[in-house]
Structures are given as structure tokens and as C-alpha cells.
CSV table of N, CA and C (backbone and C1' of nucleotides) in Angstrom, one decimal:
chain,number,residue,atom,x,y,z
A,1,MET,N,100.6,19.6,32.9
A,1,MET,CA,100.0,19.9,31.6
A,1,MET,C,98.6,20.3,31.9
A,2,THR,N,98.4,21.6,31.6
A,2,THR,CA,97.0,22.2,31.9
A,2,THR,C,96.3,22.5,30.6
A,3,SER,N,96.0,21.5,29.9
A,3,SER,CA,95.3,21.8,28.6
A,3,SER,C,93.9,22.4,28.9
A,4,ILE,N,93.3,22.0,30.0
A,4,ILE,CA,92.0,22.5,30.3
A,4,ILE,C,92.0,23.3,31.6
A,5,SER,N,91.4,24.5,31.6
A,5,SER,CA,91.3,25.2,32.8
A,5,SER,C,90.2,24.7,33.7
A,6,GLU,N,90.2,25.1,34.9
A,6,GLU,CA,89.1,24.6,35.8
A,6,GLU,C,87.8,25.0,35.3
A,7,LYS,N,87.7,26.2,34.8
A,7,LYS,CA,86.4,26.7,34.3
A,7,LYS,C,85.9,25.8,33.2
A,8,HIS,N,86.8,25.4,32.3
A,8,HIS,CA,86.4,24.5,31.2
A,8,HIS,C,85.9,23.2,31.8
A,9,GLN,N,86.6,22.8,32.8
A,9,GLN,CA,86.2,21.5,33.4
A,9,GLN,C,84.7,21.6,33.8
A,10,ASP,N,84.3,22.7,34.4
A,10,ASP,CA,82.9,22.9,34.7
A,10,ASP,C,82.0,22.8,33.5
A,11,PHE,N,82.5,23.4,32.4
A,11,PHE,CA,81.7,23.3,31.2
A,11,PHE,C,81.6,21.9,30.7
A,12,PHE,N,82.7,21.1,30.8
A,12,PHE,CA,82.7,19.7,30.4
A,12,PHE,C,81.7,18.9,31.2
A,13,GLN,N,81.8,19.1,32.5
A,13,GLN,CA,81.0,18.4,33.4
A,13,GLN,C,79.5,18.6,33.1
A,14,ALA,N,79.2,19.8,32.8
A,14,ALA,CA,77.8,20.2,32.5
A,14,ALA,C,77.3,19.4,31.2
A,15,VAL,N,78.2,19.4,30.2
A,15,VAL,CA,77.9,18.6,29.0
A,15,VAL,C,77.8,17.1,29.3
A,16,PHE,N,78.7,16.6,30.0
A,16,PHE,CA,78.7,15.2,30.3
A,16,PHE,C,77.5,14.8,31.1
A,17,GLU,N,77.1,15.7,32.0
A,17,GLU,CA,75.9,15.4,32.9
A,17,GLU,C,74.7,15.2,32.0
A,18,ILE,N,74.5,16.1,31.1
A,18,ILE,CA,73.4,16.1,30.2
A,18,ILE,C,73.4,14.8,29.3
A,19,VAL,N,74.6,14.6,28.8
A,19,VAL,CA,74.8,13.4,27.9
A,19,VAL,C,74.4,12.1,28.7
A,20,ARG,N,74.8,12.0,29.9
A,20,ARG,CA,74.6,10.9,30.7
A,20,ARG,C,73.1,10.7,31.0
A,21,HIS,N,72.3,11.9,30.9
A,21,HIS,CA,70.9,11.9,31.2
A,21,HIS,C,70.1,11.4,29.9
A,22,ILE,N,70.8,11.2,28.8
A,22,ILE,CA,70.1,10.8,27.6
A,22,ILE,C,69.6,9.3,27.9
A,23,PRO,N,68.3,9.1,27.7
A,23,PRO,CA,67.8,7.8,27.9
A,23,PRO,C,68.3,6.8,26.9
A,24,GLU,N,68.2,5.5,27.2
A,24,GLU,CA,68.7,4.5,26.3
A,24,GLU,C,67.8,4.4,25.1
A,25,GLY,N,68.4,4.3,23.9
A,25,GLY,CA,67.7,4.3,22.7
A,25,GLY,C,67.3,5.7,22.2
A,26,ARG,N,67.9,6.7,22.8
A,26,ARG,CA,67.6,8.1,22.4
A,26,ARG,C,68.9,8.8,22.0
A,27,VAL,N,68.7,9.8,21.3
A,27,VAL,CA,69.9,10.6,20.8
A,27,VAL,C,69.6,12.1,20.9
A,28,THR,N,70.6,12.9,20.8
A,28,THR,CA,70.5,14.3,20.8
A,28,THR,C,71.5,15.0,19.9
A,29,ASN,N,71.4,16.3,19.7
A,29,ASN,CA,72.4,16.9,18.9
A,29,ASN,C,73.2,18.0,19.7
A,30,TYR,N,74.2,18.5,19.2
A,30,TYR,CA,75.1,19.5,19.9
A,30,TYR,C,74.4,20.8,20.2
A,31,GLY,N,73.5,21.2,19.3
A,31,GLY,CA,72.8,22.5,19.4
A,31,GLY,C,71.9,22.4,20.7
A,32,ALA,N,71.3,21.3,20.9
A,32,ALA,CA,70.3,21.1,22.0
A,32,ALA,C,71.1,21.2,23.3
A,33,ILE,N,72.3,20.5,23.3
A,33,ILE,CA,73.1,20.6,24.5
A,33,ILE,C,73.6,22.0,24.8
A,34,ALA,N,74.1,22.6,23.7
A,34,ALA,CA,74.6,23.9,23.8
A,34,ALA,C,73.5,24.9,24.4
A,35,LYS,N,72.3,24.7,23.9
A,35,LYS,CA,71.2,25.5,24.3
A,35,LYS,C,70.9,25.3,25.8
A,36,ALA,N,71.0,24.1,26.2
A,36,ALA,CA,70.8,23.7,27.6
A,36,ALA,C,71.8,24.4,28.5
A,37,LEU,N,73.0,24.7,27.9
A,37,LEU,CA,74.1,25.3,28.7
A,37,LEU,C,74.0,26.8,28.6
A,38,SER,N,72.9,27.3,28.0
A,38,SER,CA,72.7,28.7,27.8
A,38,SER,C,73.7,29.3,26.8
A,39,THR,N,74.3,28.4,26.0
A,39,THR,CA,75.2,28.9,25.0
A,39,THR,C,74.9,28.3,23.6
A,40,PRO,N,73.7,28.6,23.1
A,40,PRO,CA,73.2,27.9,21.9
A,40,PRO,C,74.2,28.1,20.7
A,41,SER,N,75.0,29.2,20.7
A,41,SER,CA,75.9,29.5,19.6
A,41,SER,C,77.2,28.7,19.8
A,42,SER,N,77.4,28.1,20.9
A,42,SER,CA,78.7,27.4,21.2
A,42,SER,C,78.6,25.9,20.9
A,43,SER,N,77.8,25.5,19.9
A,43,SER,CA,77.7,24.1,19.6
A,43,SER,C,79.0,23.5,19.3
A,44,ARG,N,80.0,24.3,18.8
A,44,ARG,CA,81.3,23.7,18.5
A,44,ARG,C,82.0,23.4,19.9
A,45,MET,N,81.7,24.2,20.9
A,45,MET,CA,82.3,24.0,22.2
A,45,MET,C,81.8,22.7,22.8
A,46,VAL,N,80.6,22.3,22.4
A,46,VAL,CA,80.1,21.1,22.9
A,46,VAL,C,80.8,19.9,22.3
A,47,GLY,N,81.1,20.0,21.1
A,47,GLY,CA,81.9,18.9,20.4
A,47,GLY,C,83.3,18.9,21.0
A,48,TRP,N,83.8,20.1,21.3
A,48,TRP,CA,85.1,20.2,21.9
A,48,TRP,C,85.1,19.5,23.3
A,49,ALA,N,84.1,19.7,24.0
A,49,ALA,CA,83.9,19.1,25.3
A,49,ALA,C,83.8,17.6,25.2
A,50,MET,N,83.1,17.1,24.2
A,50,MET,CA,83.0,15.7,23.9
A,50,MET,C,84.3,15.1,23.6
A,51,ASN,N,85.2,15.9,23.0
A,51,ASN,CA,86.5,15.4,22.7
A,51,ASN,C,87.3,15.0,24.0
A,52,ALA,N,86.9,15.7,25.1
A,52,ALA,CA,87.5,15.5,26.3
A,52,ALA,C,86.9,14.3,27.1
A,53,SER,N,85.8,13.8,26.6
A,53,SER,CA,85.0,12.8,27.3
A,53,SER,C,85.9,11.5,27.4
A,54,HIS,N,86.9,11.4,26.5
A,54,HIS,CA,87.7,10.2,26.6
A,54,HIS,C,88.6,10.2,27.9
A,55,SER,N,88.9,11.4,28.3
A,55,SER,CA,89.7,11.5,29.5
A,55,SER,C,88.9,11.4,30.8
A,56,GLN,N,87.6,11.5,30.7
A,56,GLN,CA,86.8,11.4,31.8
A,56,GLN,C,86.7,10.0,32.4
A,57,LYS,N,86.7,9.9,33.7
A,57,LYS,CA,86.7,8.7,34.4
A,57,LYS,C,85.3,8.0,34.3
A,58,ASN,N,84.3,8.9,34.4
A,58,ASN,CA,82.9,8.4,34.3
A,58,ASN,C,82.6,8.1,32.9
A,59,PRO,N,81.8,7.1,32.7
A,59,PRO,CA,81.4,6.7,31.3
A,59,PRO,C,80.4,7.8,30.7
A,60,VAL,N,80.8,8.2,29.5
A,60,VAL,CA,79.9,9.2,28.8
A,60,VAL,C,79.4,8.6,27.5
A,61,PRO,N,78.1,8.4,27.4
A,61,PRO,CA,77.5,7.8,26.2
A,61,PRO,C,77.6,8.8,25.0
A,62,ALA,N,78.8,9.1,24.6
A,62,ALA,CA,79.0,10.1,23.5
A,62,ALA,C,78.4,9.6,22.2
A,63,HIS,N,78.2,8.3,22.1
A,63,HIS,CA,77.6,7.8,20.9
A,63,HIS,C,76.2,8.2,20.7
A,64,ARG,N,75.6,8.7,21.8
A,64,ARG,CA,74.2,9.2,21.7
A,64,ARG,C,74.1,10.7,21.3
A,65,VAL,N,75.3,11.2,21.0
A,65,VAL,CA,75.3,12.6,20.6
A,65,VAL,C,75.8,12.7,19.1
A,66,VAL,N,74.9,13.3,18.3
A,66,VAL,CA,75.3,13.4,16.9
A,66,VAL,C,75.0,14.9,16.4
A,67,ASN,N,75.3,15.1,15.2
A,67,ASN,CA,75.0,16.5,14.7
A,67,ASN,C,73.5,16.6,14.4
A,68,ARG,N,73.1,17.8,14.0
A,68,ARG,CA,71.7,18.1,13.7
A,68,ARG,C,71.1,17.3,12.6
A,69,ASN,N,72.0,16.8,11.8
A,69,ASN,CA,71.6,16.0,10.6
A,69,ASN,C,71.4,14.5,11.0
A,70,GLY,N,71.7,14.1,12.2
A,70,GLY,CA,71.6,12.8,12.7
A,70,GLY,C,72.7,11.9,12.1
A,71,MET,N,73.8,12.5,11.7
A,71,MET,CA,74.9,11.8,11.1
A,71,MET,C,76.0,11.6,12.2
A,72,LEU,N,76.6,10.4,12.2
A,72,LEU,CA,77.6,10.1,13.2
A,72,LEU,C,79.0,10.8,12.8
A,73,THR,N,78.9,12.1,12.9
A,73,THR,CA,80.1,12.9,12.5
A,73,THR,C,81.3,12.6,13.4
A,74,GLY,N,81.0,12.2,14.7
A,74,GLY,CA,82.1,12.0,15.6
A,74,GLY,C,82.6,10.6,15.8
A,75,LYS,N,82.1,9.7,14.9
A,75,LYS,CA,82.5,8.3,15.0
A,75,LYS,C,84.0,8.1,14.9
A,76,MET,N,84.6,9.0,14.1
A,76,MET,CA,86.0,8.9,13.9
A,76,MET,C,86.9,9.1,15.1
A,77,HIS,N,86.2,9.7,16.1
A,77,HIS,CA,86.9,10.1,17.4
A,77,HIS,C,86.8,8.9,18.4
A,78,PHE,N,86.1,7.9,18.1
A,78,PHE,CA,85.9,6.8,19.0
A,78,PHE,C,87.1,5.9,18.8
A,79,PRO,N,87.3,5.0,19.8
A,79,PRO,CA,88.4,4.0,19.7
A,79,PRO,C,88.5,3.3,18.4
A,80,THR,N,87.3,3.0,17.9
A,80,THR,CA,87.2,2.4,16.5
A,80,THR,C,86.1,3.1,15.7
A,81,PRO,N,86.2,3.3,14.4
A,81,PRO,CA,85.2,4.0,13.6
A,81,PRO,C,83.9,3.3,13.7
A,82,THR,N,83.8,2.1,14.1
A,82,THR,CA,82.5,1.4,14.1
A,82,THR,C,81.9,1.3,15.5
A,83,ALA,N,82.7,1.7,16.5
A,83,ALA,CA,82.2,1.6,17.8
A,83,ALA,C,80.9,2.4,18.1
A,84,MET,N,80.9,3.6,17.5
A,84,MET,CA,79.7,4.4,17.7
A,84,MET,C,78.4,3.8,17.1
A,85,GLN,N,78.6,3.4,15.8
A,85,GLN,CA,77.4,2.8,15.2
A,85,GLN,C,77.0,1.5,15.9
A,86,HIS,N,77.9,0.8,16.3
A,86,HIS,CA,77.6,-0.5,16.9
A,86,HIS,C,76.9,-0.3,18.3
A,87,ALA,N,77.4,0.7,19.0
A,87,ALA,CA,76.8,1.0,20.3
A,87,ALA,C,75.3,1.5,20.1
A,88,LEU,N,75.1,2.2,19.1
A,88,LEU,CA,73.7,2.7,18.8
A,88,LEU,C,72.8,1.6,18.4
A,89,GLU,N,73.3,0.7,17.5
A,89,GLU,CA,72.5,-0.4,17.1
A,89,GLU,C,72.2,-1.4,18.3
A,90,LYS,N,73.1,-1.4,19.2
A,90,LYS,CA,73.0,-2.2,20.4
A,90,LYS,C,71.8,-1.7,21.3
A,91,GLU,N,71.5,-0.4,21.2
A,91,GLU,CA,70.5,0.1,22.0
A,91,GLU,C,69.1,0.2,21.2
A,92,GLY,N,69.2,-0.4,20.0
A,92,GLY,CA,67.9,-0.5,19.2
A,92,GLY,C,67.8,0.6,18.2
A,93,ILE,N,68.9,1.4,18.0
A,93,ILE,CA,68.8,2.5,17.1
A,93,ILE,C,69.4,2.0,15.7
A,94,GLU,N,68.6,2.2,14.7
A,94,GLU,CA,69.1,1.8,13.3
A,94,GLU,C,70.0,2.9,12.8
A,95,VAL,N,71.1,2.4,12.2
A,95,VAL,CA,72.1,3.3,11.7
A,95,VAL,C,72.5,2.8,10.3
A,96,ILE,N,72.2,3.7,9.3
A,96,ILE,CA,72.5,3.3,7.9
A,96,ILE,C,73.4,4.4,7.3
A,97,GLU,N,74.6,3.9,6.8
A,97,GLU,CA,75.5,4.9,6.2
A,97,GLU,C,75.9,6.0,7.1
A,98,ASP,N,76.2,5.6,8.4
A,98,ASP,CA,76.6,6.6,9.4
A,98,ASP,C,75.5,7.6,9.7
A,99,LYS,N,74.2,7.3,9.4
A,99,LYS,CA,73.1,8.2,9.7
A,99,LYS,C,72.1,7.5,10.5
A,100,ILE,N,71.5,8.2,11.5
A,100,ILE,CA,70.5,7.6,12.4
A,100,ILE,C,69.2,7.6,11.7
A,101,VAL,N,68.5,6.4,11.7
A,101,VAL,CA,67.2,6.3,11.1
A,101,VAL,C,66.2,6.7,12.1
A,102,ARG,N,65.1,7.4,11.5
A,102,ARG,CA,64.1,8.0,12.4
A,102,ARG,C,64.7,8.9,13.5
A,103,PHE,N,65.7,9.6,13.1
A,103,PHE,CA,66.4,10.5,14.0
A,103,PHE,C,65.4,11.4,14.7
A,104,LYS,N,64.5,11.9,14.0
A,104,LYS,CA,63.5,12.9,14.5
A,104,LYS,C,62.7,12.2,15.6
A,105,GLU,N,62.4,11.0,15.5
A,105,GLU,CA,61.5,10.3,16.4
A,105,GLU,C,62.2,9.9,17.7
A,106,ILE,N,63.5,9.6,17.6
A,106,ILE,CA,64.2,9.2,18.8
A,106,ILE,C,65.0,10.4,19.4
A,107,PHE,N,64.9,11.5,18.7
A,107,PHE,CA,65.6,12.7,19.2
A,107,PHE,C,65.1,13.1,20.6
A,108,TRP,N,66.1,13.4,21.5
A,108,TRP,CA,65.9,13.7,22.9
A,108,TRP,C,66.4,15.1,23.2
A,109,ASP,N,65.4,16.0,23.5
A,109,ASP,CA,65.8,17.4,23.7
A,109,ASP,C,65.9,17.7,25.2
A,110,PRO,N,67.1,17.9,25.7
A,110,PRO,CA,67.4,18.2,27.1
A,110,PRO,C,66.6,19.4,27.6
A,111,ASN,N,66.4,20.3,26.8
A,111,ASN,CA,65.7,21.5,27.2
A,111,ASN,C,64.3,21.2,27.5
A,112,VAL,N,63.7,20.2,26.9
A,112,VAL,CA,62.3,19.8,27.1
A,112,VAL,C,62.2,18.7,28.2
A,113,GLU,N,63.0,17.7,28.0
A,113,GLU,CA,63.0,16.5,28.9
A,113,GLU,C,63.4,16.8,30.3
A,114,LEU,N,64.3,17.8,30.4
A,114,LEU,CA,64.8,18.2,31.7
A,114,LEU,C,64.0,19.4,32.3
A,115,SER,N,62.9,19.7,31.6
A,115,SER,CA,62.0,20.7,32.1
A,115,SER,C,62.7,22.0,32.3
A,116,LEU,N,63.6,22.4,31.4
A,116,LEU,CA,64.3,23.6,31.6
A,116,LEU,C,63.4,24.9,31.4
B,1,DC,P,98.4,40.6,20.3
B,1,DC,O5',98.8,40.2,18.8
B,1,DC,C5',99.6,41.1,18.0
B,1,DC,C4',99.5,40.7,16.5
B,1,DC,C3',98.1,40.4,16.0
B,1,DC,O3',98.0,40.7,14.7
B,1,DC,C1',99.5,38.5,15.9
B,2,DA,P,96.6,40.7,13.9
B,2,DA,O5',96.9,39.4,12.9
B,2,DA,C5',97.9,39.5,12.0
B,2,DA,C4',97.9,38.3,11.0
B,2,DA,C3',96.4,38.0,10.6
B,2,DA,O3',96.5,37.6,9.2
B,2,DA,C1',97.2,36.1,11.7
B,3,DC,P,95.1,37.2,8.5
B,3,DC,O5',95.3,35.6,8.5
B,3,DC,C5',96.5,35.1,8.0
B,3,DC,C4',96.5,33.5,7.8
B,3,DC,C3',95.2,33.0,7.3
B,3,DC,O3',95.4,31.9,6.4
B,3,DC,C1',95.5,32.1,9.4
B,4,DA,P,94.1,31.2,5.7
B,4,DA,O5',94.1,29.8,6.6
B,4,DA,C5',95.3,29.0,6.7
B,4,DA,C4',95.0,27.7,7.4
B,4,DA,C3',93.7,27.0,7.0
B,4,DA,O3',93.9,25.6,7.0
B,4,DA,C1',93.6,27.5,9.3
B,5,DT,P,92.7,24.7,6.5
B,5,DT,O5',92.2,24.1,7.9
B,5,DT,C5',93.2,23.4,8.7
B,5,DT,C4',92.5,22.8,10.0
B,5,DT,C3',91.2,22.1,9.7
B,5,DT,O3',91.2,20.8,10.3
B,5,DT,C1',90.9,23.7,11.4
B,6,DG,P,90.0,19.9,9.9
B,6,DG,O5',89.1,19.9,11.2
B,6,DG,C5',89.6,19.5,12.5
B,6,DG,C4',88.6,19.7,13.6
B,6,DG,C3',87.2,19.2,13.3
B,6,DG,O3',86.7,18.5,14.4
B,6,DG,C1',87.2,21.5,14.0
B,7,DA,P,86.5,16.9,13.9
B,7,DA,O5',85.3,16.6,14.8
B,7,DA,C5',84.1,16.0,14.2
B,7,DA,C4',82.9,16.1,15.1
B,7,DA,C3',82.8,17.5,15.7
B,7,DA,O3',81.5,18.0,15.5
B,7,DA,C1',82.6,15.8,17.3
B,8,DC,P,81.2,18.8,14.1
B,8,DC,O5',80.2,19.9,14.7
B,8,DC,C5',79.5,19.7,15.9
B,8,DC,C4',78.4,20.8,16.0
B,8,DC,C3',77.2,20.5,15.1
B,8,DC,O3',76.0,20.7,15.8
B,8,DC,C1',78.2,22.6,14.6
B,9,DT,P,74.6,20.5,15.0
B,9,DT,O5',74.3,22.0,14.7
B,9,DT,C5',74.4,23.0,15.7
B,9,DT,C4',73.8,24.3,15.3
B,9,DT,C3',72.5,24.2,14.4
B,9,DT,O3',71.5,25.0,15.0
B,9,DT,C1',74.1,25.5,13.3
B,10,DG,P,70.0,25.1,14.3
B,10,DG,O5',70.1,26.6,13.6
B,10,DG,C5',70.6,27.7,14.2
B,10,DG,C4',70.7,28.9,13.2
B,10,DG,C3',69.4,29.0,12.4
B,10,DG,O3',69.0,30.4,12.4
B,10,DG,C1',71.3,28.8,11.0
B,11,DA,P,67.7,30.8,11.5
B,11,DA,O5',68.4,31.6,10.3
B,11,DA,C5',69.4,32.5,10.6
B,11,DA,C4',70.0,33.1,9.3
B,11,DA,C3',68.9,33.4,8.3
B,11,DA,O3',69.2,34.7,7.7
B,11,DA,C1',70.4,31.9,7.3
B,12,DC,P,68.2,35.3,6.6
B,12,DC,O5',69.0,35.2,5.3
B,12,DC,C5',70.4,35.5,5.2
B,12,DC,C4',71.0,35.1,3.9
B,12,DC,C3',70.1,35.4,2.7
B,12,DC,O3',70.8,36.1,1.7
B,12,DC,C1',70.7,33.1,2.6
B,13,DT,P,70.0,36.6,0.3
B,13,DT,O5',70.5,35.5,-0.7
B,13,DT,C5',71.8,35.1,-0.8
B,13,DT,C4',72.1,34.2,-2.0
B,13,DT,C3',71.3,34.5,-3.2
B,13,DT,O3',72.1,34.3,-4.4
B,13,DT,C1',70.7,32.3,-2.5
C,1,DA,P,61.6,20.1,0.4
C,1,DA,O5',62.6,20.3,-0.8
C,1,DA,C5',62.5,19.5,-1.9
C,1,DA,C4',63.9,19.6,-2.7
C,1,DA,C3',65.1,19.2,-1.8
C,1,DA,O3',66.0,18.5,-2.6
C,1,DA,C1',65.3,21.5,-2.5
C,2,DA,P,67.3,17.8,-1.8
C,2,DA,O5',68.5,18.6,-2.4
C,2,DA,C5',68.6,18.9,-3.8
C,2,DA,C4',69.8,19.9,-4.0
C,2,DA,C3',71.0,19.6,-3.1
C,2,DA,O3',72.2,19.8,-3.9
C,2,DA,C1',70.2,21.8,-2.7
C,3,DG,P,73.6,19.5,-3.3
C,3,DG,O5',74.3,20.9,-3.3
C,3,DG,C5',74.2,21.7,-4.5
C,3,DG,C4',74.8,23.1,-4.2
C,3,DG,C3',76.1,23.1,-3.4
C,3,DG,O3',77.0,24.1,-4.0
C,3,DG,C1',74.4,24.4,-2.3
C,4,DT,P,78.4,24.4,-3.4
C,4,DT,O5',78.2,25.8,-2.7
C,4,DT,C5',77.5,26.8,-3.3
C,4,DT,C4',77.6,28.1,-2.5
C,4,DT,C3',78.9,28.3,-1.7
C,4,DT,O3',79.3,29.7,-1.8
C,4,DT,C1',77.1,28.3,-0.2
C,5,DC,P,80.6,30.3,-1.2
C,5,DC,O5',80.0,31.0,0.1
C,5,DC,C5',78.9,31.9,-0.1
C,5,DC,C4',78.6,32.7,1.2
C,5,DC,C3',79.9,33.0,2.1
C,5,DC,O3',79.8,34.4,2.5
C,5,DC,C1',78.4,31.7,3.4
C,6,DA,P,80.9,35.1,3.3
C,6,DA,O5',80.3,35.1,4.8
C,6,DA,C5',79.0,35.5,5.0
C,6,DA,C4',78.5,35.3,6.4
C,6,DA,C3',79.6,35.7,7.5
C,6,DA,O3',78.9,36.4,8.5
C,6,DA,C1',78.9,33.5,7.8
C,7,DG,P,79.8,37.1,9.7
C,7,DG,O5',79.4,36.2,11.0
C,7,DG,C5',78.0,36.1,11.3
C,7,DG,C4',77.8,35.2,12.5
C,7,DG,C3',78.8,35.4,13.6
C,7,DG,O3',78.1,35.4,14.9
C,7,DG,C1',78.9,33.2,13.0
C,8,DC,P,78.9,36.0,16.2
C,8,DC,O5',79.4,34.7,16.9
C,8,DC,C5',78.4,33.7,17.3
C,8,DC,C4',79.1,32.4,17.6
C,8,DC,C3',80.4,32.5,18.4
C,8,DC,O3',80.1,32.5,19.8
C,8,DC,C1',80.6,30.9,16.7
C,9,DC,P,81.1,33.4,20.8
C,9,DC,O5',82.2,32.3,21.1
C,9,DC,C5',81.9,31.1,21.9
C,9,DC,C4',83.0,30.2,22.0
C,9,DC,C3',84.3,30.8,22.5
C,9,DC,O3',84.8,29.9,23.5
C,9,DC,C1',84.7,29.7,20.5
C,10,DA,P,86.1,30.5,24.4
C,10,DA,O5',87.2,29.4,24.0
C,10,DA,C5',86.8,28.0,24.1
C,10,DA,C4',87.8,27.1,23.4
C,10,DA,C3',89.3,27.5,23.8
C,10,DA,O3',90.0,26.3,24.1
C,10,DA,C1',89.0,27.4,21.4
C,11,DT,P,91.5,26.4,24.5
C,11,DT,O5',92.2,25.7,23.3
C,11,DT,C5',91.6,24.5,22.7
C,11,DT,C4',92.5,24.0,21.6
C,11,DT,C3',94.0,24.2,21.8
C,11,DT,O3',94.6,23.0,21.4
C,11,DT,C1',93.3,25.2,19.8
C,12,DG,P,96.2,22.8,21.6
C,12,DG,O5',96.7,23.0,20.1
C,12,DG,C5',96.1,22.2,19.0
C,12,DG,C4',96.8,22.5,17.7
C,12,DG,C3',98.3,22.6,17.8
C,12,DG,O3',98.9,22.0,16.7
C,12,DG,C1',97.4,24.6,16.9
C,13,DT,P,100.5,22.0,16.6
C,13,DT,O5',100.8,23.0,15.4
C,13,DT,C5',100.2,22.8,14.2
C,13,DT,C4',100.6,23.9,13.2
C,13,DT,C3',102.1,24.2,13.2
C,13,DT,O3',102.6,24.4,11.9
C,13,DT,C1',100.9,26.2,13.6
DNA sequence: CACATGACTGACT
DNA sequence: AAGTCAGCCATGT
């Protein structure tokens, strides 16, 4: 079953690597990751890659990745709908109504933090 | 091959 | 400020 080509694997690994570089208590959005991959328009592909994070052997803190609105849009893709919010709160991030509080303050931009 | 959907974003009205 | 439309790439029907 070859759902994913090797080239896509490379894309996934790039996304996962960035996500794993997100510091504890910080979050980022799909656009920032896409931009770090030189594909700012492929924000959807980032979400697509995250969908494959479940198959990855290495742990990927996908709960630290949200949309530009700071909303936990991908929580439904977690093992449980509350896993994402719970994981964020565990790191000291306030989450109300599936939205991250002070999202702008805890926002982590890979393009800046990774000195791209 | 064409249409619809999706862990998105930006621009326009 | 809030709502709507279009662009984006890959997958599924």
C-alpha cells in the first residue's frame, strides 16, 4: 500500500521536524510551517502532512499546531477530541472553547526562531 | 476526466 | 468589523 510517495515522505519529515522544534508552551500555525518549507501557499499540505503524523514512529506534538485563528481545528483528528486541548493545558496553555488564549503571545514562528 | 472535500490563508466587499 | 470568494495541492468518489 503506497499511499505516500517517498517524495511526500520527505515533505512530511520536514514538517514533523519543525513541529518537534516547537518549544514547550508554544504554538504555531500551518502557514508559518508552510512558509518555512518554501511553500507558503501549501498550508493545506501541511495539514495533510499532519494527518500522517499518526503513522509516524517518532512523537509529533501536533497539538502545538493550530490554524491562524488559534483554534484547535485539528482536535477531531486526535485519538480523542479532548486530547489536543488537554495536552495544551498540560503545557500551561489556556484553551477556551477550542481556542488558544493569548495565541499571539505564545505564537512560535519557525521562520524567525530557526533563523531562516 | 470532473466534482467535492479538507488539520488553511489571504484578499475583497 | 464581519462575511464571502478565490487560490492552493492532494485525495476520494
